[in-house]
Each structure stands twice: as C-alpha cells, then as structure tokens.
Amino acid sequence: MSAHPTDAVLDLLMGHQRLLHDGDGTHGRRCARCRDAQRGRIDVHVRAGRAIPMLLPAFPAKSPNPDKVLGHLPDLAEELSIAFLEELCARVAEVHPPGAHLIICSDGRVFNDVVGIPDAHVSAYQREMADVLRRLGTAHISLYSLDDVYPGTDPAAMRRKLWADHAPELEALRDEVRGGGPMLGLYRGITRFLYEDARTPAFQGSNATLQRESRKRAYEVIGRSQAWGNLLSVLHPDAVRLSIHPQPCGHEKFGIFLQHTGDEDRWLTPWHAVAVEERGRFRLMKHRAAKDAGGRLVLRDGRPSHYVLPTTDHPTSSKG
Ligand SMILES: [Zn+2]
C-alpha cells in the first residue's frame, strides 16, 4: 500500500469530513469532487517537500451561556480537540514527512462584541489556549488572532480596521442567504446560537424581538467572519482552508470535525459545550444536559474541567 502522499493526506482529511448533507446518502471518503477541490492546494506543498499549511478559524472564546459551558476559560473540551488536531497533523507527517502546520485563527476578537463576550474574556481565553498548546507539547499547531494582526491596538479599533480593510459586500451576502444555499444553513445555525445565548433570565423583551435581533446580529457575525477569512486569504493564499462548519460537497473550504465522534449534534464545539466522560470515552454535551444526566463535575487545579456521567446500569425489564 503506497498511495501517493497527496492521496494519503486526502484520505486522512476525508476521514473527519464535516459534510453539509443535501439528502444524498451516497457520499463517502472517495468522493472525487471533494478530493479534487483540495488536491491542488495539498499537492503543491507535497511536491515542494514542505509542511502543508492549514488554516482553521476556530476557538474564538467560550459561549457566554452557562447552560452550555463551564465558564469563560478553556477546559478539557478544548484540550481534547487540540489533542485530536495534533494527532491528525502527526498522521499527516507519517505519509508526508514535512507534515502539516495547522494555524488556528482564533476569531473571538473579530465578533465578541456582537455576541456579548467581553474583550477581557477573549484575552484570557487566548492566553489559556496558548497554555493548553504548551502543556500538550503540540508540534504542528500554532495560534493566530486579530491581536497578532494589529498589535498594540485597542480591540474596538482592531475590529474597525479589519472591517475597513476586508469587509465583504453586504448586499451580496444577503443575496447569498436569500438564495437558500449553504449560506442559509450557516445563517440559521448562527441565528440559533445567538438566540439561545441571549435568552437568559436577564432578558426582558419578547421572544419575537429576540429572534429579530438575533437574525440581524447573525449577518454581523457572518460579515465579520468573512472579513477575517478575506484577511487570512491575503496572508496565506496557498493554505488549505478548513472550517468547523459543515461545507457542501466539492467546496473550496473543507468542513472538519474537532473530535473523533461525529454522530452527535453537529453544531457542538468545545466552546459551546463541556467534555463528558462516560465509560472511559469522551464526548461533548451542553452543560445543562450533563448536569441533568447526573454528571459529576471534575475539578483540575481547582478549576472546573469536565463531567463524568454515572455508569450504573439500570435494568430495563426487572419488575420487583
Ligand atoms: Zn463530496
């Protein structure tokens, strides 16, 4: 078995693809459209004998919703994902010795003001993420954020500058959402996040108002994310573009899972959930769900880390 290194790298990525399903159940790892969409960007680095650069806009900051997460700092959920991504890059190095270099482009600073996360929480999250990488001794991953683009600038000014330099055409964005394609799915997903995270006991307005505000803010989040993506394209024109969001078949961006399991709620990410251990296996759940399932909170260094679910079996058919 000696596949061309480019094909071997494609095999690894396709094994963790987060595909936007469109009702076609025939899709598999060998999909020629998806492979062809990535082949060129991988092959150019393989042939040059250098590490394959991969960009992943992700790990922005913890959701502000306590029903979803343990707090505003990274915990075991982030650590498991980083370990998974590092392992994936290490496996690339087995088939292409220069390996892959994954740049996690943390986009929290890009839109935290829209989603109600304080800048101080973004700073703390970024700092602790760097700690997670150090602790795990990752060799193939680095972190990059808006703070690296405009060092020494205050956060609001950074965001203004990003928008001024790289904003997408808003009318084109609206047309794309109205067009009903993948962008509509993304828009709906983000609207749902914003709605859920804002529906706290502190919110006094009506449900309809909250829905309307969430839809408006979803455009802002998507627009800012696109501005961030545009900037990254300028900085790394030849990198493989990964995404945490499911992408359609054959798209230039490649949707990828951040953990081994792929059958849970496909929108769950480490920053919208908690890590839960059940019978020695980890997965993500919303904080509230982990508590409701009788989970026991585990602290590490005095800080909330994850939950362990009870493993006692309840016989289903015993009646006395
Ligand atoms: Zn495909």
PDB file of C-alpha atoms and ligand atoms in Angstrom:
ATOM      1  CA  MET A   1       0.000   0.000   0.000  1.00  0.00           C
ATOM      2  CA  SER A   2       1.895   3.042  -1.213  1.00  0.00           C
ATOM      3  CA  ALA A   3      -0.598   5.699  -2.201  1.00  0.00           C
ATOM      4  CA  HIS A   4       0.761   8.992  -3.437  1.00  0.00           C
ATOM      5  CA  PRO A   5       1.371  11.197  -0.359  1.00  0.00           C
ATOM      6  CA  THR A   6      -1.211  13.711  -1.584  1.00  0.00           C
ATOM      7  CA  ASP A   7      -3.838  10.947  -1.763  1.00  0.00           C
ATOM      8  CA  ALA A   8      -2.801   9.676   1.649  1.00  0.00           C
ATOM      9  CA  VAL A   9      -3.246  13.185   3.122  1.00  0.00           C
ATOM     10  CA  LEU A  10      -6.642  13.421   1.414  1.00  0.00           C
ATOM     11  CA  ASP A  11      -7.610  10.068   2.958  1.00  0.00           C
ATOM     12  CA  LEU A  12      -6.797  11.417   6.428  1.00  0.00           C
ATOM     13  CA  LEU A  13      -8.818  14.590   5.957  1.00  0.00           C
ATOM     14  CA  MET A  14     -11.767  12.815   4.359  1.00  0.00           C
ATOM     15  CA  GLY A  15     -11.934  10.525   7.395  1.00  0.00           C
ATOM     16  CA  HIS A  16     -13.005  13.523   9.505  1.00  0.00           C
ATOM     17  CA  GLN A  17     -15.016  15.488   6.982  1.00  0.00           C
ATOM     18  CA  ARG A  18     -17.900  17.547   8.266  1.00  0.00           C
ATOM     19  CA  LEU A  19     -20.120  17.482   5.208  1.00  0.00           C
ATOM     20  CA  LEU A  20     -23.213  19.566   4.656  1.00  0.00           C
ATOM     21  CA  HIS A  21     -25.708  16.862   3.791  1.00  0.00           C
ATOM     22  CA  ASP A  22     -28.090  17.585   0.981  1.00  0.00           C
ATOM     23  CA  GLY A  23     -30.083  14.389   1.125  1.00  0.00           C
ATOM     24  CA  ASP A  24     -27.608  12.399  -0.965  1.00  0.00           C
ATOM     25  CA  GLY A  25     -26.687   9.362   1.094  1.00  0.00           C
ATOM     26  CA  THR A  26     -24.058   8.085  -1.332  1.00  0.00           C
ATOM     27  CA  HIS A  27     -21.251  10.372  -0.221  1.00  0.00           C
ATOM     28  CA  GLY A  28     -18.079   8.696   1.009  1.00  0.00           C
ATOM     29  CA  ARG A  29     -14.365   9.131   1.624  1.00  0.00           C
ATOM     30  CA  ARG A  30     -13.582   8.538  -2.031  1.00  0.00           C
ATOM     31  CA  CYS A  31     -15.755  11.436  -3.263  1.00  0.00           C
ATOM     32  CA  ALA A  32     -13.878  12.759  -6.304  1.00  0.00           C
ATOM     33  CA  ARG A  33     -15.436  16.215  -6.129  1.00  0.00           C
ATOM     34  CA  CYS A  34     -14.357  16.800  -2.528  1.00  0.00           C
ATOM     35  CA  ARG A  35     -10.888  15.363  -3.158  1.00  0.00           C
ATOM     36  CA  ASP A  36     -10.348  17.362  -6.328  1.00  0.00           C
ATOM     37  CA  ALA A  37     -11.381  20.548  -4.511  1.00  0.00           C
ATOM     38  CA  GLN A  38      -8.446  20.108  -2.073  1.00  0.00           C
ATOM     39  CA  ARG A  39      -5.910  18.200  -4.158  1.00  0.00           C
ATOM     40  CA  GLY A  40      -4.158  21.167  -5.766  1.00  0.00           C
ATOM     41  CA  ARG A  41      -3.544  23.020  -2.505  1.00  0.00           C
ATOM     42  CA  ILE A  42      -2.111  19.914  -0.869  1.00  0.00           C
ATOM     43  CA  ASP A  43      -0.135  18.697  -3.858  1.00  0.00           C
ATOM     44  CA  VAL A  44       1.806  21.940  -4.375  1.00  0.00           C
ATOM     45  CA  HIS A  45       3.308  21.607  -0.867  1.00  0.00           C
ATOM     46  CA  VAL A  46       3.861  17.862  -1.144  1.00  0.00           C
ATOM     47  CA  ARG A  47       5.775  18.317  -4.399  1.00  0.00           C
ATOM     48  CA  ALA A  48       7.813  21.150  -2.868  1.00  0.00           C
ATOM     49  CA  GLY A  49       8.634  18.914   0.098  1.00  0.00           C
ATOM     50  CA  ARG A  50       7.393  21.344   2.722  1.00  0.00           C
ATOM     51  CA  ALA A  51       4.829  21.326   5.518  1.00  0.00           C
ATOM     52  CA  ILE A  52       1.231  21.753   4.325  1.00  0.00           C
ATOM     53  CA  PRO A  53      -0.193  24.951   5.826  1.00  0.00           C
ATOM     54  CA  MET A  54      -3.789  24.605   7.024  1.00  0.00           C
ATOM     55  CA  LEU A  55      -5.967  27.396   8.369  1.00  0.00           C
ATOM     56  CA  LEU A  56      -8.787  26.794  10.811  1.00  0.00           C
ATOM     57  CA  PRO A  57     -10.828  29.766  12.044  1.00  0.00           C
ATOM     58  CA  ALA A  58     -11.936  28.364  15.406  1.00  0.00           C
ATOM     59  CA  PHE A  59     -11.621  28.546  19.210  1.00  0.00           C
ATOM     60  CA  PRO A  60     -12.980  32.119  19.427  1.00  0.00           C
ATOM     61  CA  ALA A  61     -13.952  32.245  23.145  1.00  0.00           C
ATOM     62  CA  LYS A  62     -16.377  30.356  25.352  1.00  0.00           C
ATOM     63  CA  SER A  63     -20.074  30.904  24.746  1.00  0.00           C
ATOM     64  CA  PRO A  64     -21.486  33.329  27.330  1.00  0.00           C
ATOM     65  CA  ASN A  65     -24.304  30.854  28.042  1.00  0.00           C
ATOM     66  CA  PRO A  66     -23.796  28.966  31.378  1.00  0.00           C
ATOM     67  CA  ASP A  67     -26.273  26.313  30.198  1.00  0.00           C
ATOM     68  CA  LYS A  68     -23.722  25.343  27.569  1.00  0.00           C
ATOM     69  CA  VAL A  69     -20.287  25.786  29.131  1.00  0.00           C
ATOM     70  CA  LEU A  70     -18.442  25.689  32.469  1.00  0.00           C
ATOM     71  CA  GLY A  71     -17.064  29.209  32.291  1.00  0.00           C
ATOM     72  CA  HIS A  72     -15.104  31.593  30.106  1.00  0.00           C
ATOM     73  CA  LEU A  73     -11.773  29.712  30.138  1.00  0.00           C
ATOM     74  CA  PRO A  74     -10.701  26.701  28.065  1.00  0.00           C
ATOM     75  CA  ASP A  75     -11.208  23.356  29.797  1.00  0.00           C
ATOM     76  CA  LEU A  76     -10.894  19.694  28.927  1.00  0.00           C
ATOM     77  CA  ALA A  77     -13.209  20.189  25.921  1.00  0.00           C
ATOM     78  CA  GLU A  78     -10.618  22.414  24.213  1.00  0.00           C
ATOM     79  CA  GLU A  79      -7.766  20.180  25.310  1.00  0.00           C
ATOM     80  CA  LEU A  80      -9.324  17.066  23.756  1.00  0.00           C
ATOM     81  CA  SER A  81      -9.886  18.902  20.464  1.00  0.00           C
ATOM     82  CA  ILE A  82      -6.341  20.243  20.330  1.00  0.00           C
ATOM     83  CA  ALA A  83      -5.006  16.751  21.073  1.00  0.00           C
ATOM     84  CA  PHE A  84      -7.195  15.393  18.260  1.00  0.00           C
ATOM     85  CA  LEU A  85      -5.976  18.021  15.776  1.00  0.00           C
ATOM     86  CA  GLU A  86      -2.333  17.482  16.783  1.00  0.00           C
ATOM     87  CA  GLU A  87      -2.771  13.750  16.252  1.00  0.00           C
ATOM     88  CA  LEU A  88      -4.267  14.399  12.812  1.00  0.00           C
ATOM     89  CA  CYS A  89      -1.238  16.554  11.863  1.00  0.00           C
ATOM     90  CA  ALA A  90       1.130  13.897  13.229  1.00  0.00           C
ATOM     91  CA  ARG A  91      -0.577  11.327  11.000  1.00  0.00           C
ATOM     92  CA  VAL A  92      -0.035  13.636   8.014  1.00  0.00           C
ATOM     93  CA  ALA A  93       3.686  13.579   8.903  1.00  0.00           C
ATOM     94  CA  GLU A  94       3.638   9.771   8.649  1.00  0.00           C
ATOM     95  CA  VAL A  95       2.652   9.955   4.959  1.00  0.00           C
ATOM     96  CA  HIS A  96       4.348  13.281   4.151  1.00  0.00           C
ATOM     97  CA  PRO A  97       7.362  13.727   6.479  1.00  0.00           C
ATOM     98  CA  PRO A  98       7.384  17.559   6.482  1.00  0.00           C
ATOM     99  CA  GLY A  99       3.867  17.177   7.918  1.00  0.00           C
ATOM    100  CA  ALA A 100       1.141  19.746   8.229  1.00  0.00           C
ATOM    101  CA  HIS A 101       1.156  23.027  10.060  1.00  0.00           C
ATOM    102  CA  LEU A 102      -2.243  23.947  11.441  1.00  0.00           C
ATOM    103  CA  ILE A 103      -2.805  27.615  12.209  1.00  0.00           C
ATOM    104  CA  ILE A 104      -5.794  28.066  14.474  1.00  0.00           C
ATOM    105  CA  CYS A 105      -7.058  31.523  13.584  1.00  0.00           C
ATOM    106  CA  SER A 106      -8.965  32.373  16.746  1.00  0.00           C
ATOM    107  CA  ASP A 107     -11.788  34.662  15.656  1.00  0.00           C
ATOM    108  CA  GLY A 108     -13.153  35.671  19.057  1.00  0.00           C
ATOM    109  CA  ARG A 109     -11.779  39.204  18.871  1.00  0.00           C
ATOM    110  CA  VAL A 110     -13.394  39.581  15.459  1.00  0.00           C
ATOM    111  CA  PHE A 111     -17.006  39.425  16.716  1.00  0.00           C
ATOM    112  CA  ASN A 112     -17.080  39.076  20.529  1.00  0.00           C
ATOM    113  CA  ASP A 113     -18.823  42.451  20.941  1.00  0.00           C
ATOM    114  CA  VAL A 114     -21.705  41.227  18.750  1.00  0.00           C
ATOM    115  CA  VAL A 115     -22.214  38.042  20.766  1.00  0.00           C
ATOM    116  CA  GLY A 116     -21.912  39.628  24.205  1.00  0.00           C
ATOM    117  CA  ILE A 117     -18.459  38.373  25.234  1.00  0.00           C
ATOM    118  CA  PRO A 118     -16.187  40.920  26.996  1.00  0.00           C
ATOM    119  CA  ASP A 119     -12.778  41.604  25.436  1.00  0.00           C
ATOM    120  CA  ALA A 120     -11.155  40.594  28.739  1.00  0.00           C
ATOM    121  CA  HIS A 121     -12.683  37.108  28.382  1.00  0.00           C
ATOM    122  CA  VAL A 122     -11.327  36.802  24.830  1.00  0.00           C
ATOM    123  CA  SER A 123      -7.857  37.806  26.076  1.00  0.00           C
ATOM    124  CA  ALA A 124      -7.992  35.285  28.928  1.00  0.00           C
ATOM    125  CA  TYR A 125      -9.243  32.543  26.605  1.00  0.00           C
ATOM    126  CA  GLN A 126      -6.451  33.187  24.083  1.00  0.00           C
ATOM    127  CA  ARG A 127      -3.822  33.229  26.836  1.00  0.00           C
ATOM    128  CA  GLU A 128      -5.066  29.945  28.274  1.00  0.00           C
ATOM    129  CA  MET A 129      -5.264  28.352  24.818  1.00  0.00           C
ATOM    130  CA  ALA A 130      -1.554  29.079  24.412  1.00  0.00           C
ATOM    131  CA  ASP A 131      -1.088  27.290  27.755  1.00  0.00           C
ATOM    132  CA  VAL A 132      -3.057  24.285  26.504  1.00  0.00           C
ATOM    133  CA  LEU A 133      -0.725  24.018  23.494  1.00  0.00           C
ATOM    134  CA  ARG A 134       2.349  24.270  25.724  1.00  0.00           C
ATOM    135  CA  ARG A 135       1.021  21.692  28.154  1.00  0.00           C
ATOM    136  CA  LEU A 136       0.238  19.225  25.369  1.00  0.00           C
ATOM    137  CA  GLY A 137       3.569  19.921  23.682  1.00  0.00           C
ATOM    138  CA  THR A 138       1.970  20.341  20.252  1.00  0.00           C
ATOM    139  CA  ALA A 139       4.498  20.337  17.418  1.00  0.00           C
ATOM    140  CA  HIS A 140       2.179  21.104  14.489  1.00  0.00           C
ATOM    141  CA  ILE A 141      -0.226  23.754  15.772  1.00  0.00           C
ATOM    142  CA  SER A 142       0.068  27.492  16.312  1.00  0.00           C
ATOM    143  CA  LEU A 143      -2.408  30.180  17.320  1.00  0.00           C
ATOM    144  CA  TYR A 144      -3.131  33.382  15.459  1.00  0.00           C
ATOM    145  CA  SER A 145      -5.613  36.145  16.238  1.00  0.00           C
ATOM    146  CA  LEU A 146      -6.588  39.697  15.385  1.00  0.00           C
ATOM    147  CA  ASP A 147      -4.225  40.759  18.206  1.00  0.00           C
ATOM    148  CA  ASP A 148      -1.338  39.470  16.062  1.00  0.00           C
ATOM    149  CA  VAL A 149      -2.539  41.427  13.031  1.00  0.00           C
ATOM    150  CA  TYR A 150      -2.804  44.790  14.779  1.00  0.00           C
ATOM    151  CA  PRO A 151      -0.528  44.531  17.833  1.00  0.00           C
ATOM    152  CA  GLY A 152      -0.849  47.206  20.457  1.00  0.00           C
ATOM    153  CA  THR A 153      -4.189  48.439  19.099  1.00  0.00           C
ATOM    154  CA  ASP A 154      -7.316  48.581  21.258  1.00  0.00           C
ATOM    155  CA  PRO A 155      -9.873  45.869  20.389  1.00  0.00           C
ATOM    156  CA  ALA A 156     -12.611  48.147  19.022  1.00  0.00           C
ATOM    157  CA  ALA A 157     -10.093  49.846  16.730  1.00  0.00           C
ATOM    158  CA  MET A 158      -8.814  46.440  15.550  1.00  0.00           C
ATOM    159  CA  ARG A 159     -12.330  45.438  14.549  1.00  0.00           C
ATOM    160  CA  ARG A 160     -12.936  48.743  12.759  1.00  0.00           C
ATOM    161  CA  LYS A 161      -9.685  48.360  10.865  1.00  0.00           C
ATOM    162  CA  LEU A 162     -10.467  44.776   9.879  1.00  0.00           C
ATOM    163  CA  TRP A 163     -13.869  45.884   8.601  1.00  0.00           C
ATOM    164  CA  ALA A 164     -12.450  48.858   6.701  1.00  0.00           C
ATOM    165  CA  ASP A 165      -9.758  46.733   5.044  1.00  0.00           C
ATOM    166  CA  HIS A 166     -11.530  43.428   4.376  1.00  0.00           C
ATOM    167  CA  ALA A 167     -15.329  43.703   4.696  1.00  0.00           C
ATOM    168  CA  PRO A 168     -17.402  41.645   2.261  1.00  0.00           C
ATOM    169  CA  GLU A 169     -20.163  43.156   0.108  1.00  0.00           C
ATOM    170  CA  LEU A 170     -23.151  43.089   2.469  1.00  0.00           C
ATOM    171  CA  GLU A 171     -25.727  43.093  -0.318  1.00  0.00           C
ATOM    172  CA  ALA A 172     -24.040  40.091  -1.944  1.00  0.00           C
ATOM    173  CA  LEU A 173     -24.048  38.331   1.435  1.00  0.00           C
ATOM    174  CA  ARG A 174     -27.791  38.951   1.861  1.00  0.00           C
ATOM    175  CA  ASP A 175     -28.453  37.672  -1.663  1.00  0.00           C
ATOM    176  CA  GLU A 176     -26.499  34.525  -0.877  1.00  0.00           C
ATOM    177  CA  VAL A 177     -28.553  33.877   2.260  1.00  0.00           C
ATOM    178  CA  ARG A 178     -31.794  34.556   0.357  1.00  0.00           C
ATOM    179  CA  GLY A 179     -30.588  32.210  -2.373  1.00  0.00           C
ATOM    180  CA  GLY A 180     -31.139  29.333   0.054  1.00  0.00           C
ATOM    181  CA  GLY A 181     -27.794  27.532  -0.437  1.00  0.00           C
ATOM    182  CA  PRO A 182     -25.218  26.590   2.215  1.00  0.00           C
ATOM    183  CA  MET A 183     -25.061  30.214   3.371  1.00  0.00           C
ATOM    184  CA  LEU A 184     -28.683  29.977   4.515  1.00  0.00           C
ATOM    185  CA  GLY A 185     -27.778  26.970   6.666  1.00  0.00           C
ATOM    186  CA  LEU A 186     -24.881  28.854   8.222  1.00  0.00           C
ATOM    187  CA  TYR A 187     -27.075  31.899   8.810  1.00  0.00           C
ATOM    188  CA  ARG A 188     -29.744  29.777  10.510  1.00  0.00           C
ATOM    189  CA  GLY A 189     -27.176  27.991  12.673  1.00  0.00           C
ATOM    190  CA  ILE A 190     -25.599  31.226  13.851  1.00  0.00           C
ATOM    191  CA  THR A 191     -29.002  32.840  14.424  1.00  0.00           C
ATOM    192  CA  ARG A 192     -29.907  29.862  16.621  1.00  0.00           C
ATOM    193  CA  PHE A 193     -26.687  30.239  18.667  1.00  0.00           C
ATOM    194  CA  LEU A 194     -27.249  33.940  19.184  1.00  0.00           C
ATOM    195  CA  TYR A 195     -30.868  33.387  20.163  1.00  0.00           C
ATOM    196  CA  GLU A 196     -30.025  30.619  22.640  1.00  0.00           C
ATOM    197  CA  ASP A 197     -27.153  32.514  24.202  1.00  0.00           C
ATOM    198  CA  ALA A 198     -29.181  35.713  24.649  1.00  0.00           C
ATOM    199  CA  ARG A 199     -32.285  34.002  26.060  1.00  0.00           C
ATOM    200  CA  THR A 200     -31.167  34.341  29.668  1.00  0.00           C
ATOM    201  CA  PRO A 201     -33.308  35.204  32.681  1.00  0.00           C
ATOM    202  CA  ALA A 202     -31.880  38.717  32.404  1.00  0.00           C
ATOM    203  CA  PHE A 203     -33.525  39.274  29.026  1.00  0.00           C
ATOM    204  CA  GLN A 204     -36.754  41.255  29.465  1.00  0.00           C
ATOM    205  CA  GLY A 205     -38.024  41.669  25.893  1.00  0.00           C
ATOM    206  CA  SER A 206     -40.331  39.477  23.843  1.00  0.00           C
ATOM    207  CA  ASN A 207     -39.347  36.309  22.041  1.00  0.00           C
ATOM    208  CA  ALA A 208     -40.090  37.952  18.687  1.00  0.00           C
ATOM    209  CA  THR A 209     -37.771  40.855  19.485  1.00  0.00           C
ATOM    210  CA  LEU A 210     -35.007  38.448  20.443  1.00  0.00           C
ATOM    211  CA  GLN A 211     -35.486  36.479  17.214  1.00  0.00           C
ATOM    212  CA  ARG A 212     -35.328  39.678  15.155  1.00  0.00           C
ATOM    213  CA  GLU A 213     -32.189  40.904  16.950  1.00  0.00           C
ATOM    214  CA  SER A 214     -30.537  37.502  16.588  1.00  0.00           C
ATOM    215  CA  ARG A 215     -31.134  37.498  12.820  1.00  0.00           C
ATOM    216  CA  LYS A 216     -29.674  40.976  12.499  1.00  0.00           C
ATOM    217  CA  ARG A 217     -26.628  40.059  14.570  1.00  0.00           C
ATOM    218  CA  ALA A 218     -26.135  36.859  12.582  1.00  0.00           C
ATOM    219  CA  TYR A 219     -25.435  38.978   9.497  1.00  0.00           C
ATOM    220  CA  GLU A 220     -22.913  40.969  11.520  1.00  0.00           C
ATOM    221  CA  VAL A 221     -21.164  37.792  12.728  1.00  0.00           C
ATOM    222  CA  ILE A 222     -21.051  36.253   9.234  1.00  0.00           C
ATOM    223  CA  GLY A 223     -19.846  39.524   7.698  1.00  0.00           C
ATOM    224  CA  ARG A 224     -17.057  39.875  10.257  1.00  0.00           C
ATOM    225  CA  SER A 225     -16.077  36.218   9.848  1.00  0.00           C
ATOM    226  CA  GLN A 226     -15.848  36.757   6.107  1.00  0.00           C
ATOM    227  CA  ALA A 227     -13.695  39.840   6.630  1.00  0.00           C
ATOM    228  CA  TRP A 228     -11.425  37.676   8.823  1.00  0.00           C
ATOM    229  CA  GLY A 229     -11.405  34.988   6.134  1.00  0.00           C
ATOM    230  CA  ASN A 230     -10.541  37.584   3.471  1.00  0.00           C
ATOM    231  CA  LEU A 231      -7.604  38.801   5.554  1.00  0.00           C
ATOM    232  CA  LEU A 232      -6.390  35.217   6.054  1.00  0.00           C
ATOM    233  CA  SER A 233      -6.568  34.595   2.279  1.00  0.00           C
ATOM    234  CA  VAL A 234      -4.269  37.555   1.751  1.00  0.00           C
ATOM    235  CA  LEU A 235      -1.820  36.354   4.417  1.00  0.00           C
ATOM    236  CA  HIS A 236      -1.880  32.662   3.430  1.00  0.00           C
ATOM    237  CA  PRO A 237      -3.021  32.409  -0.193  1.00  0.00           C
ATOM    238  CA  ASP A 238      -1.799  28.836  -0.616  1.00  0.00           C
ATOM    239  CA  ALA A 239      -3.059  27.264   2.631  1.00  0.00           C
ATOM    240  CA  VAL A 240      -5.683  24.537   2.887  1.00  0.00           C
ATOM    241  CA  ARG A 241      -8.854  26.177   4.217  1.00  0.00           C
ATOM    242  CA  LEU A 242     -10.536  24.189   6.958  1.00  0.00           C
ATOM    243  CA  SER A 243     -13.824  25.088   8.592  1.00  0.00           C
ATOM    244  CA  ILE A 244     -15.681  23.999  11.713  1.00  0.00           C
ATOM    245  CA  HIS A 245     -18.929  24.458   9.784  1.00  0.00           C
ATOM    246  CA  PRO A 246     -20.237  21.684   7.556  1.00  0.00           C
ATOM    247  CA  GLN A 247     -19.335  22.502   3.947  1.00  0.00           C
ATOM    248  CA  PRO A 248     -21.035  21.322   0.769  1.00  0.00           C
ATOM    249  CA  CYS A 249     -19.546  18.622  -1.446  1.00  0.00           C
ATOM    250  CA  GLY A 250     -16.705  19.938  -3.591  1.00  0.00           C
ATOM    251  CA  HIS A 251     -16.458  23.289  -1.784  1.00  0.00           C
ATOM    252  CA  GLU A 252     -13.127  25.140  -1.658  1.00  0.00           C
ATOM    253  CA  LYS A 253     -13.394  25.078   2.149  1.00  0.00           C
ATOM    254  CA  PHE A 254     -13.242  21.742   3.889  1.00  0.00           C
ATOM    255  CA  GLY A 255     -15.511  21.156   6.889  1.00  0.00           C
ATOM    256  CA  ILE A 256     -13.824  19.146   9.620  1.00  0.00           C
ATOM    257  CA  PHE A 257     -14.828  17.638  12.954  1.00  0.00           C
ATOM    258  CA  LEU A 258     -12.839  18.667  16.012  1.00  0.00           C
ATOM    259  CA  GLN A 259     -13.117  15.318  17.747  1.00  0.00           C
ATOM    260  CA  HIS A 260     -13.336  11.633  16.931  1.00  0.00           C
ATOM    261  CA  THR A 261     -17.045  11.139  17.279  1.00  0.00           C
ATOM    262  CA  GLY A 262     -19.184  12.547  14.533  1.00  0.00           C
ATOM    263  CA  ASP A 263     -22.668  11.414  15.343  1.00  0.00           C
ATOM    264  CA  GLU A 264     -23.668  13.946  17.979  1.00  0.00           C
ATOM    265  CA  ASP A 265     -25.194  17.356  17.375  1.00  0.00           C
ATOM    266  CA  ARG A 266     -23.030  18.556  14.512  1.00  0.00           C
ATOM    267  CA  TRP A 267     -23.026  22.121  15.798  1.00  0.00           C
ATOM    268  CA  LEU A 268     -21.428  21.256  19.145  1.00  0.00           C
ATOM    269  CA  THR A 269     -17.908  22.605  19.548  1.00  0.00           C
ATOM    270  CA  PRO A 270     -15.629  22.771  22.622  1.00  0.00           C
ATOM    271  CA  TRP A 271     -16.575  26.408  23.163  1.00  0.00           C
ATOM    272  CA  HIS A 272     -20.329  25.670  23.103  1.00  0.00           C
ATOM    273  CA  ALA A 273     -20.217  22.609  25.330  1.00  0.00           C
ATOM    274  CA  VAL A 274     -18.494  20.640  28.096  1.00  0.00           C
ATOM    275  CA  ALA A 275     -16.446  17.452  27.870  1.00  0.00           C
ATOM    276  CA  VAL A 276     -18.216  14.459  29.352  1.00  0.00           C
ATOM    277  CA  GLU A 277     -16.669  11.103  30.184  1.00  0.00           C
ATOM    278  CA  GLU A 278     -18.823   8.013  30.005  1.00  0.00           C
ATOM    279  CA  ARG A 279     -17.250   4.560  30.407  1.00  0.00           C
ATOM    280  CA  GLY A 280     -13.808   5.903  29.587  1.00  0.00           C
ATOM    281  CA  ARG A 281     -14.946   7.672  26.400  1.00  0.00           C
ATOM    282  CA  PHE A 282     -15.259  11.402  25.975  1.00  0.00           C
ATOM    283  CA  ARG A 283     -17.823  13.388  24.054  1.00  0.00           C
ATOM    284  CA  LEU A 284     -19.331  16.863  24.121  1.00  0.00           C
ATOM    285  CA  MET A 285     -22.631  17.812  25.706  1.00  0.00           C
ATOM    286  CA  LYS A 286     -24.280  21.048  26.676  1.00  0.00           C
ATOM    287  CA  HIS A 287     -23.542  21.881  30.319  1.00  0.00           C
ATOM    288  CA  ARG A 288     -27.187  21.711  31.315  1.00  0.00           C
ATOM    289  CA  ALA A 289     -27.585  18.287  29.684  1.00  0.00           C
ATOM    290  CA  ALA A 290     -24.506  16.945  31.503  1.00  0.00           C
ATOM    291  CA  LYS A 291     -25.934  18.110  34.836  1.00  0.00           C
ATOM    292  CA  ASP A 292     -29.402  16.746  34.059  1.00  0.00           C
ATOM    293  CA  ALA A 293     -27.840  13.376  33.206  1.00  0.00           C
ATOM    294  CA  GLY A 294     -26.469  13.198  36.760  1.00  0.00           C
ATOM    295  CA  GLY A 295     -22.910  14.095  35.770  1.00  0.00           C
ATOM    296  CA  ARG A 296     -20.285  14.667  38.454  1.00  0.00           C
ATOM    297  CA  LEU A 297     -18.152  17.775  37.988  1.00  0.00           C
ATOM    298  CA  VAL A 298     -14.394  17.157  37.968  1.00  0.00           C
ATOM    299  CA  LEU A 299     -12.021  19.926  39.035  1.00  0.00           C
ATOM    300  CA  ARG A 300      -8.427  20.203  37.918  1.00  0.00           C
ATOM    301  CA  ASP A 301      -6.095  22.621  39.662  1.00  0.00           C
ATOM    302  CA  GLY A 302      -9.199  23.910  41.422  1.00  0.00           C
ATOM    303  CA  ARG A 303     -10.898  24.798  38.162  1.00  0.00           C
ATOM    304  CA  PRO A 304     -13.937  23.125  36.522  1.00  0.00           C
ATOM    305  CA  SER A 305     -12.632  20.697  33.879  1.00  0.00           C
ATOM    306  CA  HIS A 306     -15.329  18.249  32.742  1.00  0.00           C
ATOM    307  CA  TYR A 307     -18.110  15.894  33.833  1.00  0.00           C
ATOM    308  CA  VAL A 308     -18.194  12.177  34.490  1.00  0.00           C
ATOM    309  CA  LEU A 309     -21.536  10.520  33.817  1.00  0.00           C
ATOM    310  CA  PRO A 310     -22.810   7.808  36.196  1.00  0.00           C
ATOM    311  CA  THR A 311     -22.223   4.323  34.807  1.00  0.00           C
ATOM    312  CA  THR A 312     -24.634   2.310  36.942  1.00  0.00           C
ATOM    313  CA  ASP A 313     -26.746   0.172  34.649  1.00  0.00           C
ATOM    314  CA  HIS A 314     -30.459   0.371  35.159  1.00  0.00           C
ATOM    315  CA  PRO A 315     -32.072  -2.975  34.314  1.00  0.00           C
ATOM    316  CA  THR A 316     -34.867  -2.228  31.890  1.00  0.00           C
ATOM    317  CA  SER A 317     -37.098  -5.254  32.422  1.00  0.00           C
ATOM    318  CA  SER A 318     -36.828  -6.050  36.146  1.00  0.00           C
ATOM    319  CA  LYS A 319     -40.161  -5.704  37.903  1.00  0.00           C
ATOM    320  CA  GLY A 320     -39.597  -6.488  41.554  1.00  0.00           C
TER     321      GLY A 320
HETATM  322 ZN    ZN B   1     -18.010  15.255  -1.991  1.00  0.00          ZN
END
